[in-house]
PDB file of C-alpha atoms and ligand atoms in Angstrom:
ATOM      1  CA  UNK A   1     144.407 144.304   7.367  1.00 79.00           C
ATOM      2  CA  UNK A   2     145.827 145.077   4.251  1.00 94.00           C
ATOM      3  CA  UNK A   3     144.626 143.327   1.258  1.00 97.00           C
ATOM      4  CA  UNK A   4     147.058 140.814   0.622  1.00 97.00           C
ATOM      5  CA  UNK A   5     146.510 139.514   4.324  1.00 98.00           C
ATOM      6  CA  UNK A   6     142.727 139.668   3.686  1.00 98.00           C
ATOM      7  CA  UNK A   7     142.940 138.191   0.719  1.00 98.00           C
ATOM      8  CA  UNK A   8     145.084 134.766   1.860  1.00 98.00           C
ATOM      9  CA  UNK A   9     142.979 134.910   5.165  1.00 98.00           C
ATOM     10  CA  UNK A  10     139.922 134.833   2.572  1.00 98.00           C
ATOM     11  CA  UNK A  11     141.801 131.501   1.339  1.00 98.00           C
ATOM     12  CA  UNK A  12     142.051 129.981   4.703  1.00 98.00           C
ATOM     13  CA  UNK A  13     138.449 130.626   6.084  1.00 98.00           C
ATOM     14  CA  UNK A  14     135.735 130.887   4.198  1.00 98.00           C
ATOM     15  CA  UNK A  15     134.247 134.399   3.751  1.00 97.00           C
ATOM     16  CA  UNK A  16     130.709 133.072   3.260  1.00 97.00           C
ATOM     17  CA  UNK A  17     130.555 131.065   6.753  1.00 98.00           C
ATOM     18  CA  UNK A  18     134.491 131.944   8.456  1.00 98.00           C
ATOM     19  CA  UNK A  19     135.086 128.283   8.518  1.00 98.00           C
ATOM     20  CA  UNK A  20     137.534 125.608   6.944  1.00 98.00           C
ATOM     21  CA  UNK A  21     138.518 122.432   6.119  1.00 98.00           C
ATOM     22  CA  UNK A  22     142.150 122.435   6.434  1.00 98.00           C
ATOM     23  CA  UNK A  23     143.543 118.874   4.969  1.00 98.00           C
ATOM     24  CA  UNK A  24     146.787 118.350   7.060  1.00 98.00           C
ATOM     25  CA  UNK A  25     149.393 116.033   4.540  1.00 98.00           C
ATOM     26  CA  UNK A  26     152.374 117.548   6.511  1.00 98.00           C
ATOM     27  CA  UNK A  27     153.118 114.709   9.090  1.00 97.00           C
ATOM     28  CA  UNK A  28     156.166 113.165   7.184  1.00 96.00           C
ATOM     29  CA  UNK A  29     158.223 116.625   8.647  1.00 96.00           C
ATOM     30  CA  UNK A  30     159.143 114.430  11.637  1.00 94.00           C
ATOM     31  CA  UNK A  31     157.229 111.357  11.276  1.00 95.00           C
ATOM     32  CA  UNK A  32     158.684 109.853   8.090  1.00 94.00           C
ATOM     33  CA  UNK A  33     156.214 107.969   5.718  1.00 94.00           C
ATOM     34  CA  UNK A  34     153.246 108.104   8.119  1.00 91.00           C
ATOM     35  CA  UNK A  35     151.018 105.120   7.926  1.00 93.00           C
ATOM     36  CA  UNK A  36     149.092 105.961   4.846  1.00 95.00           C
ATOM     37  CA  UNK A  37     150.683 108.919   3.343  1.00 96.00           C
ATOM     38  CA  UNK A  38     153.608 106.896   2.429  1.00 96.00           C
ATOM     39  CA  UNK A  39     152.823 107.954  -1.615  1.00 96.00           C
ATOM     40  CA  UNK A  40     151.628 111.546  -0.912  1.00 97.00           C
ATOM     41  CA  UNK A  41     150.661 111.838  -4.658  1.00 97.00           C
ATOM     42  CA  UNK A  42     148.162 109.834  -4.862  1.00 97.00           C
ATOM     43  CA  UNK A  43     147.021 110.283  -1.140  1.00 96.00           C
ATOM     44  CA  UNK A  44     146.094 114.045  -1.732  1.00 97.00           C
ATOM     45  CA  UNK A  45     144.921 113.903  -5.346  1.00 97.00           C
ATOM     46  CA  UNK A  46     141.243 112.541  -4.920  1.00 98.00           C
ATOM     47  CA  UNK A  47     140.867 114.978  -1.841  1.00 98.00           C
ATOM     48  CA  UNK A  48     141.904 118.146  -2.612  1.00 98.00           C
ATOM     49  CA  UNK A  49     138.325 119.007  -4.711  1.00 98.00           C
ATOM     50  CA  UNK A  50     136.911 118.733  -0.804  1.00 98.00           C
ATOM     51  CA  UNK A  51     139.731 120.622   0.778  1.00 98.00           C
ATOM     52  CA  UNK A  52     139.513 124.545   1.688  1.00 98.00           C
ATOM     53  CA  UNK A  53     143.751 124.426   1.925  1.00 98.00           C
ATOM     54  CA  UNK A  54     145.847 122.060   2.138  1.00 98.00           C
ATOM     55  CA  UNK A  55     148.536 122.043   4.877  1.00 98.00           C
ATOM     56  CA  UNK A  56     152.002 120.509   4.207  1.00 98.00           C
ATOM     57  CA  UNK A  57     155.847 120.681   3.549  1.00 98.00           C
ATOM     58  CA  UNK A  58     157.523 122.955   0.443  1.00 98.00           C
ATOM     59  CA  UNK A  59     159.125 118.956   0.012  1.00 98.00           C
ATOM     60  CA  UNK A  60     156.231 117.293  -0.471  1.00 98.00           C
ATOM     61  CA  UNK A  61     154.266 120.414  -2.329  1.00 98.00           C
ATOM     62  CA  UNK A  62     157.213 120.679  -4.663  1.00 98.00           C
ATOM     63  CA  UNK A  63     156.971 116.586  -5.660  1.00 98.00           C
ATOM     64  CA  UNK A  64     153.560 115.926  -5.098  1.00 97.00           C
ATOM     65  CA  UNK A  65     151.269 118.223  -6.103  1.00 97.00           C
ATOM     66  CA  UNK A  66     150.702 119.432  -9.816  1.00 97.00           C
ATOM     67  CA  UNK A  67     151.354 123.220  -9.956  1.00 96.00           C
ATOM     68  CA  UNK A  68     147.989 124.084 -11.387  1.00 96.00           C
ATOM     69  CA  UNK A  69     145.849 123.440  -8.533  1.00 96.00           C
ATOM     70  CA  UNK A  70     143.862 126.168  -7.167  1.00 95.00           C
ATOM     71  CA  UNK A  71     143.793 124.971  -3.168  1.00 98.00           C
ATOM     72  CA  UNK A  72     145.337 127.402  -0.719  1.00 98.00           C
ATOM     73  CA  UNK A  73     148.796 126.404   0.750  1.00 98.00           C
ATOM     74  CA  UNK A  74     148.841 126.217   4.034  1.00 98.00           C
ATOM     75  CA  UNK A  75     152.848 125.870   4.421  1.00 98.00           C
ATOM     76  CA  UNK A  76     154.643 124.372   6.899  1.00 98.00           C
ATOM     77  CA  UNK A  77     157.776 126.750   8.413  1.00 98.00           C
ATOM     78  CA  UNK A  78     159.238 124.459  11.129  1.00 98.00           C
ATOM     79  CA  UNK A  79     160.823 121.398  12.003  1.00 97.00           C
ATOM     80  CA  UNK A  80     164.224 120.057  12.746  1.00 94.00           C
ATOM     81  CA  UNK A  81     163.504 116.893  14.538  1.00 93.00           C
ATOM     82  CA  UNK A  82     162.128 113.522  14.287  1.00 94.00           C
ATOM     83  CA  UNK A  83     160.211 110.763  15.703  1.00 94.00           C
ATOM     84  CA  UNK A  84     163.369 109.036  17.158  1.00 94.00           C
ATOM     85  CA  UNK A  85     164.355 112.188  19.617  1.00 90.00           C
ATOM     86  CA  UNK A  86     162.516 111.807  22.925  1.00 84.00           C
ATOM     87  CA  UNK A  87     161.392 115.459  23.002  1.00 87.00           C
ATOM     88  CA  UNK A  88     159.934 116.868  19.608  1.00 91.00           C
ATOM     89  CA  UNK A  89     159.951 120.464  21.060  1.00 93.00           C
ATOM     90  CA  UNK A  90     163.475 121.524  19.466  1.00 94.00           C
ATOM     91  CA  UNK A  91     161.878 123.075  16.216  1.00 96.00           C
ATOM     92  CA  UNK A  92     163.477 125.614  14.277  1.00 97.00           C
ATOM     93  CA  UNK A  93     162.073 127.974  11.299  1.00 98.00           C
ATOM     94  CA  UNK A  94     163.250 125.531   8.178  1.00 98.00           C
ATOM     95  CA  UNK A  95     162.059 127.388   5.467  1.00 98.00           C
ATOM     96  CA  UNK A  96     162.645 130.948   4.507  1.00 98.00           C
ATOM     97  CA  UNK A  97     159.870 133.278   4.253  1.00 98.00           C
ATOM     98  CA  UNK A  98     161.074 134.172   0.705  1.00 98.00           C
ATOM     99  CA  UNK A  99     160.537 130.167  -0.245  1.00 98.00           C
ATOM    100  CA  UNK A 100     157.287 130.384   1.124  1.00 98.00           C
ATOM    101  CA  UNK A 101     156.101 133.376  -1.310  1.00 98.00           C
ATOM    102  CA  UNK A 102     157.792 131.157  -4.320  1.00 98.00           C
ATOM    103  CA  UNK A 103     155.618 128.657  -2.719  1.00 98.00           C
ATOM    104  CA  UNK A 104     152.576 130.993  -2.836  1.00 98.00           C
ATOM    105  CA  UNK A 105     152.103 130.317   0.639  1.00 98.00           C
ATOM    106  CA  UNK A 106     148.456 131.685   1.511  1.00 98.00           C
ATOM    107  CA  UNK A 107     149.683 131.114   5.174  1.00 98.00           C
ATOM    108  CA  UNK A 108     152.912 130.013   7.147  1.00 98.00           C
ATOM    109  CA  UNK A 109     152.581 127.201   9.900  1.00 98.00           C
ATOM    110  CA  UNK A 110     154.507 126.917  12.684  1.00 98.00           C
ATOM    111  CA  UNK A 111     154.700 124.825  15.772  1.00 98.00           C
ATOM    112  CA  UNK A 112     154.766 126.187  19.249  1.00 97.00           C
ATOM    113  CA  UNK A 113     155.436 124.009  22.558  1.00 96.00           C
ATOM    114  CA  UNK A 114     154.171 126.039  25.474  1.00 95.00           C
ATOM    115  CA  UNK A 115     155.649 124.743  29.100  1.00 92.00           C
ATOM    116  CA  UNK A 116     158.475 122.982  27.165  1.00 92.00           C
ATOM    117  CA  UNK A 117     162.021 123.348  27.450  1.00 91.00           C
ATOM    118  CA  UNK A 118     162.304 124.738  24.321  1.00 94.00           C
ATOM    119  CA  UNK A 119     159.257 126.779  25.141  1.00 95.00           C
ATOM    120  CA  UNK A 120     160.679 130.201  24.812  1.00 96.00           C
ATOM    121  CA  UNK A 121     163.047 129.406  20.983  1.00 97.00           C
ATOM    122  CA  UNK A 122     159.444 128.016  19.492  1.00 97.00           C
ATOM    123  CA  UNK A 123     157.566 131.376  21.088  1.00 98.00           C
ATOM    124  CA  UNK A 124     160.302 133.648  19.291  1.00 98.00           C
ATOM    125  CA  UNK A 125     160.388 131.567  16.497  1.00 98.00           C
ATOM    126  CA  UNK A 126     156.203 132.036  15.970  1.00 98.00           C
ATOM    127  CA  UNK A 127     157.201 136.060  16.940  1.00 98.00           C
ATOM    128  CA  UNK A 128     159.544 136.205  14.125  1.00 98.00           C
ATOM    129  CA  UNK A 129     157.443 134.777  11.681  1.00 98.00           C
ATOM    130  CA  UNK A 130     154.687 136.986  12.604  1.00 98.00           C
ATOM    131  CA  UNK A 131     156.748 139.669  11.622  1.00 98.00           C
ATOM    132  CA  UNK A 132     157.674 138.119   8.598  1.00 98.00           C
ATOM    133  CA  UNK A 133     153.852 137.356   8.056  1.00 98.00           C
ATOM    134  CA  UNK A 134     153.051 140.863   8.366  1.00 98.00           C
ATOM    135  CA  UNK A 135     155.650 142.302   6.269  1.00 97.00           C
ATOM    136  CA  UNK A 136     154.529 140.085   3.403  1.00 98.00           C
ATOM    137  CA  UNK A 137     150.704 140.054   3.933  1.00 98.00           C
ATOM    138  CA  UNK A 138     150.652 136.334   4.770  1.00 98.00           C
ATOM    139  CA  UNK A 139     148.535 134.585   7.859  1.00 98.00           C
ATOM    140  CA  UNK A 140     150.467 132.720   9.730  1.00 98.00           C
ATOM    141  CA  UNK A 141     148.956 129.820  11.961  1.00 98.00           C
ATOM    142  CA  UNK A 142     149.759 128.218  14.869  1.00 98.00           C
ATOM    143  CA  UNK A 143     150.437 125.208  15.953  1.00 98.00           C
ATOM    144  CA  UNK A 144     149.869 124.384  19.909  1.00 97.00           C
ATOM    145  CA  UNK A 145     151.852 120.996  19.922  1.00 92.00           C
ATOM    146  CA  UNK A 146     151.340 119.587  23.205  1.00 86.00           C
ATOM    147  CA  UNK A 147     154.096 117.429  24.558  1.00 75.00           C
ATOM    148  CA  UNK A 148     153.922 113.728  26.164  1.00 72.00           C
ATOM    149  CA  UNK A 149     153.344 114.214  29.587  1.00 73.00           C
ATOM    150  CA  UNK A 150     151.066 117.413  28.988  1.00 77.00           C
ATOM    151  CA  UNK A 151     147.495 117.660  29.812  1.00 85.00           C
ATOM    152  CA  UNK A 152     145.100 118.758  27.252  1.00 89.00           C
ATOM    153  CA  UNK A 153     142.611 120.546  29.184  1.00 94.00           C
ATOM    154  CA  UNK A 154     140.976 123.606  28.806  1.00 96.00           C
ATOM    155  CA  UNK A 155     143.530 125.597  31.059  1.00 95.00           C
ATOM    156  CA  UNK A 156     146.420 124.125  29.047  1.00 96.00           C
ATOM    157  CA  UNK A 157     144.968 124.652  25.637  1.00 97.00           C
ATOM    158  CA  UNK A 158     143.555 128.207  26.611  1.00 97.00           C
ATOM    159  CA  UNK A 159     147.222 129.618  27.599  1.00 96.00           C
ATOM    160  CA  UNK A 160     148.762 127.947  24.695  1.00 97.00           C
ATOM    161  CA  UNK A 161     146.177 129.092  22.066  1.00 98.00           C
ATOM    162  CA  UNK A 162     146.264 132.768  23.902  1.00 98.00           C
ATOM    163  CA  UNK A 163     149.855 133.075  23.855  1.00 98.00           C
ATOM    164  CA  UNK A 164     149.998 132.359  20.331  1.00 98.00           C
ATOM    165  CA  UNK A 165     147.315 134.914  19.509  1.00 98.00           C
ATOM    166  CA  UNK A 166     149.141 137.356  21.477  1.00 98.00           C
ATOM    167  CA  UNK A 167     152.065 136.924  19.778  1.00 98.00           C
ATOM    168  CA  UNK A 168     150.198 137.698  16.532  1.00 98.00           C
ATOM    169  CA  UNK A 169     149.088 134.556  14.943  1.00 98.00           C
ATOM    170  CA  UNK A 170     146.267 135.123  13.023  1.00 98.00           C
ATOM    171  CA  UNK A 171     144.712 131.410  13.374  1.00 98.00           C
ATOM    172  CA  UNK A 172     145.566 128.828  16.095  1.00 98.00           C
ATOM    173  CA  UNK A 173     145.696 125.203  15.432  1.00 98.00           C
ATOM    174  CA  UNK A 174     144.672 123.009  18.836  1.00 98.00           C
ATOM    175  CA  UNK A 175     142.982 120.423  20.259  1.00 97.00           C
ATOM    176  CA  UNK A 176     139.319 119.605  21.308  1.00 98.00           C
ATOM    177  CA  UNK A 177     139.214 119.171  24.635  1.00 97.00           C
ATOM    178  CA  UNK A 178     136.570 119.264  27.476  1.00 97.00           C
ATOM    179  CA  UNK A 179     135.215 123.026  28.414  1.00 98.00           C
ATOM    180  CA  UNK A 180     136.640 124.110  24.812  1.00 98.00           C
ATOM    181  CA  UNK A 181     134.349 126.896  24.699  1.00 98.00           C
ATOM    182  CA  UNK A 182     136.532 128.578  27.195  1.00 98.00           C
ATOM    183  CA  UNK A 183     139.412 127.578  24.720  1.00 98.00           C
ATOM    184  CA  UNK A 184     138.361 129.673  21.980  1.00 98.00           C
ATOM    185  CA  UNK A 185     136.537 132.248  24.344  1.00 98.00           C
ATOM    186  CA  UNK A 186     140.087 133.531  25.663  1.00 98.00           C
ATOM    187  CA  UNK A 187     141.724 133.666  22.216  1.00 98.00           C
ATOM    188  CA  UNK A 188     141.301 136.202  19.961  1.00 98.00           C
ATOM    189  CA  UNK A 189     141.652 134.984  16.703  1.00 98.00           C
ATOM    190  CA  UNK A 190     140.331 132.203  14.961  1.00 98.00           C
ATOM    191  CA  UNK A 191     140.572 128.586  16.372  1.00 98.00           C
ATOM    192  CA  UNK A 192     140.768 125.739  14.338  1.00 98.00           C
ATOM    193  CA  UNK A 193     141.060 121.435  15.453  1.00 98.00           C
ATOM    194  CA  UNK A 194     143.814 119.133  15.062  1.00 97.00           C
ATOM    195  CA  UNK A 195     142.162 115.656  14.657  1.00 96.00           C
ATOM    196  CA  UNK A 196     144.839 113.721  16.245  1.00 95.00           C
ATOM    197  CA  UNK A 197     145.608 109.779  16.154  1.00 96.00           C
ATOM    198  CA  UNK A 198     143.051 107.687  14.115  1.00 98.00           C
ATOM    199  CA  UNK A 199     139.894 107.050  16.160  1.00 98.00           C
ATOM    200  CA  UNK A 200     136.896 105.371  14.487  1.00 98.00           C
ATOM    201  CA  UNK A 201     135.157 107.488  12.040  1.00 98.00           C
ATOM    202  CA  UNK A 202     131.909 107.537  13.296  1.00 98.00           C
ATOM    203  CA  UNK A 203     133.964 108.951  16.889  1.00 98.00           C
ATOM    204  CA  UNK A 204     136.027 111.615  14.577  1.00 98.00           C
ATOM    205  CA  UNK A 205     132.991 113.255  12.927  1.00 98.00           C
ATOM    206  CA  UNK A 206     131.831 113.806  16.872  1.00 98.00           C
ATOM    207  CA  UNK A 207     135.192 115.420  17.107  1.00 98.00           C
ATOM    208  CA  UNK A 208     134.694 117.523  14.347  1.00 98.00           C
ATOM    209  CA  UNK A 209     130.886 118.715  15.209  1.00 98.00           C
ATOM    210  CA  UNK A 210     131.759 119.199  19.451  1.00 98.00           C
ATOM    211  CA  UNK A 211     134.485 121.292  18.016  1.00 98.00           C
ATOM    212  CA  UNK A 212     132.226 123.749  15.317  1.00 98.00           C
ATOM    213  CA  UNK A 213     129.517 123.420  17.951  1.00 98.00           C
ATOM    214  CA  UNK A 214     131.348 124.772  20.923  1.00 98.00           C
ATOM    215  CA  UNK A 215     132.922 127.774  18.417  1.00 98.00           C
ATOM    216  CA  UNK A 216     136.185 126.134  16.665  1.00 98.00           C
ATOM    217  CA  UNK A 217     136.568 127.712  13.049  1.00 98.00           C
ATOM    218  CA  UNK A 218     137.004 124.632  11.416  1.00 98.00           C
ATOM    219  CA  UNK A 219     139.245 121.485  11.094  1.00 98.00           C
ATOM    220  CA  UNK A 220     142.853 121.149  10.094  1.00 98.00           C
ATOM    221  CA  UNK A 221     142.594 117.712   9.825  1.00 98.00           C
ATOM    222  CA  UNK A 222     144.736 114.483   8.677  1.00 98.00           C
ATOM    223  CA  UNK A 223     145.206 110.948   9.875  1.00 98.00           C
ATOM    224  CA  UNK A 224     141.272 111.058  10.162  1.00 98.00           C
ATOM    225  CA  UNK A 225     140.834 111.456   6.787  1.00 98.00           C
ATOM    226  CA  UNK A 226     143.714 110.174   4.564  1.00 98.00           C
ATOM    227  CA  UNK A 227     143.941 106.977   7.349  1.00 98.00           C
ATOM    228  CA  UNK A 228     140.118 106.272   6.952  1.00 98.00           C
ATOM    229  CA  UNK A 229     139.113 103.162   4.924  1.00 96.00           C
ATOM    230  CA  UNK A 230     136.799 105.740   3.124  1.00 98.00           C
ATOM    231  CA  UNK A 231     139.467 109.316   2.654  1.00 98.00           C
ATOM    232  CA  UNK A 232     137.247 110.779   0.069  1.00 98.00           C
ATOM    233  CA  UNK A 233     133.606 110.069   1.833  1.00 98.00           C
ATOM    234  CA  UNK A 234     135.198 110.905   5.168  1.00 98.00           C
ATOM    235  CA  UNK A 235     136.526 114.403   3.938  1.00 98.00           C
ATOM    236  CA  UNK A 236     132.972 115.095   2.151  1.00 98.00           C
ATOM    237  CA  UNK A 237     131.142 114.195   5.944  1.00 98.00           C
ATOM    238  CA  UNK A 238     133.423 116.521   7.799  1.00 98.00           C
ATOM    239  CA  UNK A 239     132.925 119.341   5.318  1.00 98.00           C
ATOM    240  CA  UNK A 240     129.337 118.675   5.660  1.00 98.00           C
ATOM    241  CA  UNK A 241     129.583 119.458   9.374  1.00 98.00           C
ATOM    242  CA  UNK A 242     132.017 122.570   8.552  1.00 98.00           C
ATOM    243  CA  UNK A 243     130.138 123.998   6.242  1.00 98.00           C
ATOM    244  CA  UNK A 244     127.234 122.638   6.088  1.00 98.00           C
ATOM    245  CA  UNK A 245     125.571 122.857   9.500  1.00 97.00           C
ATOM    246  CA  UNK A 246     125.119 118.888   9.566  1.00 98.00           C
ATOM    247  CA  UNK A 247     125.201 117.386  13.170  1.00 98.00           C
ATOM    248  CA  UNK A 248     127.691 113.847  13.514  1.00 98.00           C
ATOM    249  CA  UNK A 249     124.672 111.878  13.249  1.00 98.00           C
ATOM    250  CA  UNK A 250     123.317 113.397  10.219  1.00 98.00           C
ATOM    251  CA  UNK A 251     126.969 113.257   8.471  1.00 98.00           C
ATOM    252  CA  UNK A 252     127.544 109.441   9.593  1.00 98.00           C
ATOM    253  CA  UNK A 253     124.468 108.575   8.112  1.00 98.00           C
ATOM    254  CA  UNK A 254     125.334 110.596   4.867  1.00 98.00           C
ATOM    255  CA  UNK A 255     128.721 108.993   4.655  1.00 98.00           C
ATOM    256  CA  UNK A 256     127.152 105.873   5.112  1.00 97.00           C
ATOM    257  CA  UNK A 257     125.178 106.012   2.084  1.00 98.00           C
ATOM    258  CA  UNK A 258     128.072 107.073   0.405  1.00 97.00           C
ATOM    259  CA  UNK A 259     130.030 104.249   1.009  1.00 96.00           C
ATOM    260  CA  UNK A 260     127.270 102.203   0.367  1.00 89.00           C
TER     261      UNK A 260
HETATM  262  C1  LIG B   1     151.475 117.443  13.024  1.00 57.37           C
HETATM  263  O1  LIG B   1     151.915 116.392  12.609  1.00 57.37           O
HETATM  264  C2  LIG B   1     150.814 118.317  12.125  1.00 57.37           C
HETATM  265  O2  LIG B   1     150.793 119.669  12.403  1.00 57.37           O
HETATM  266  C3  LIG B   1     149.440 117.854  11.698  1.00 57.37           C
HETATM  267  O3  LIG B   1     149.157 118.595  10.575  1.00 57.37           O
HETATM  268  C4  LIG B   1     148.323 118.031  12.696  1.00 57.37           C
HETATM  269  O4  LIG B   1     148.560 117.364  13.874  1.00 57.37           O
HETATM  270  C5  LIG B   1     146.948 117.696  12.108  1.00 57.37           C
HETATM  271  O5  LIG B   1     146.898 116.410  11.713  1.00 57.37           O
HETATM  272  P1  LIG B   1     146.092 115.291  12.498  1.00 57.37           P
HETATM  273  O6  LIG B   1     144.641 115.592  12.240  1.00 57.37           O
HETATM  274  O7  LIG B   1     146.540 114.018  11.901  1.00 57.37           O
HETATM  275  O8  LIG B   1     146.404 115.434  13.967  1.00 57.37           O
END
């Protein structure tokens, strides 16, 4: 790798353990004002001294977030559809690679749907990016969105995850899943979790240690957090399992002290 890709990869995971905690604010792309990141501003403020990057749209980065923060920008490079549209698959690239280094993008996200109709535009699209990526020196990650009537098993997840290391991603975004070990045993490059819907907290920070335990690189992580009734205590308990070697138990019971 040459440095500048070292260097942004350096932003993404950790060099002292080769993990993150990847604070995902980017929802709104297709979602609209997502139940509780309706005011980004003052959603991502109070967490980004716990975040490792922070993943979300040149949109909201450009509004939202003060220009003199330090956090890596994990930016997101597709979209062109919305909630309302039955199938979510018909991404494009939406931002130029030359916004993203105005940006300082420390990586470029993109979202692939494997087995979709528009399987093979969102495969070229991560392709072309890659190339971008490697012109530029900047990681690009992606993103294995699975569709409605998809299974997310370990077969599913390990050809989508594989596919997108082959086409040279250099860190895969997917989802915990049964047999995940297998998961991030056939792909190449760093895997990191999506935490999905909202699920109890004391059930997401079992997400979050399965996931490190059976080899994940970290969390990209949102509804989870900035959803929680404690955002700030719930982001310190998951980096305490990233980083910290905690198991769920022993980062519930921290949290719980923290929120008194
Ligand atoms: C999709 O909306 C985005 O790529 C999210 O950033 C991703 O799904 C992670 O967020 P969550 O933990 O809420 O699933």
């Amino acid at each position: 790798m040459d440095f500048g890709m070292k260097n942004r990869m350096a932003g993404i995971l950790s060099p002292k353990d080769g993990r993150c905690v990847m604070l995902a604010v980017d929802h709104g792309y297709f979602q609209g004002p997502t139940t509780g990141l309706e005011k980004p501003r003052e959603v991502v403020a109070p967490l980004l001294p716990y975040a490792d990057s922070l993943m979300l749209t040149r949109g909201v980065l450009r509004t939202c977030v003060e220009a003199d923060m330090r956090i890596p920008i994990v930016l997101r490079m597709s979209g062109g559809t919305s909630v309302l549209k039955e199938d979510l698959s018909n991404e494009d690239i939406t931002v130029s690679t030359e916004d993203a280094i105005r940006c300082n993008a420390s990586a470029l996200a993109i979202s692939v749907f494997v087995g979709s109709e528009n399987e093979k535009a969102t495969l070229s699209n991560l392709a072309k990016l890659c190339d971008d990526g490697q012109k530029y020196g900047i990681p690009v990650l992606a993103v294995t969105a699975v569709g409605k009537d998809m299974v997310r098993d370990a077969r599913y997840l390990g050809l989508a995850t594989r596919i997108c290391a082959e086409l040279g991603a250099q860190v895969v975004k997917t989802y915990y899943c049964d047999k995940f070990e297998k998961v991030v045993a056939g792909c190449p490059v760093p895997v990191v979790i999506a935490g999905g819907k909202k699920i109890e907290e004391r059930d997401a920070l079992k997400l979050a240690y399965s996931a490190v335990r059976d080899g994940a690189a970290g969390v990209d992580m949102g509804r989870n957090i900035f959803q929680s009734r404690w955002p700030v205590q719930m982001i310190r308990a998951v980096r305490m399992i990233v980083h910290e070697g905690l198991t769920d138990d022993q980062a519930w019971t921290e949290l719980q002290k923290m929120v008194g």
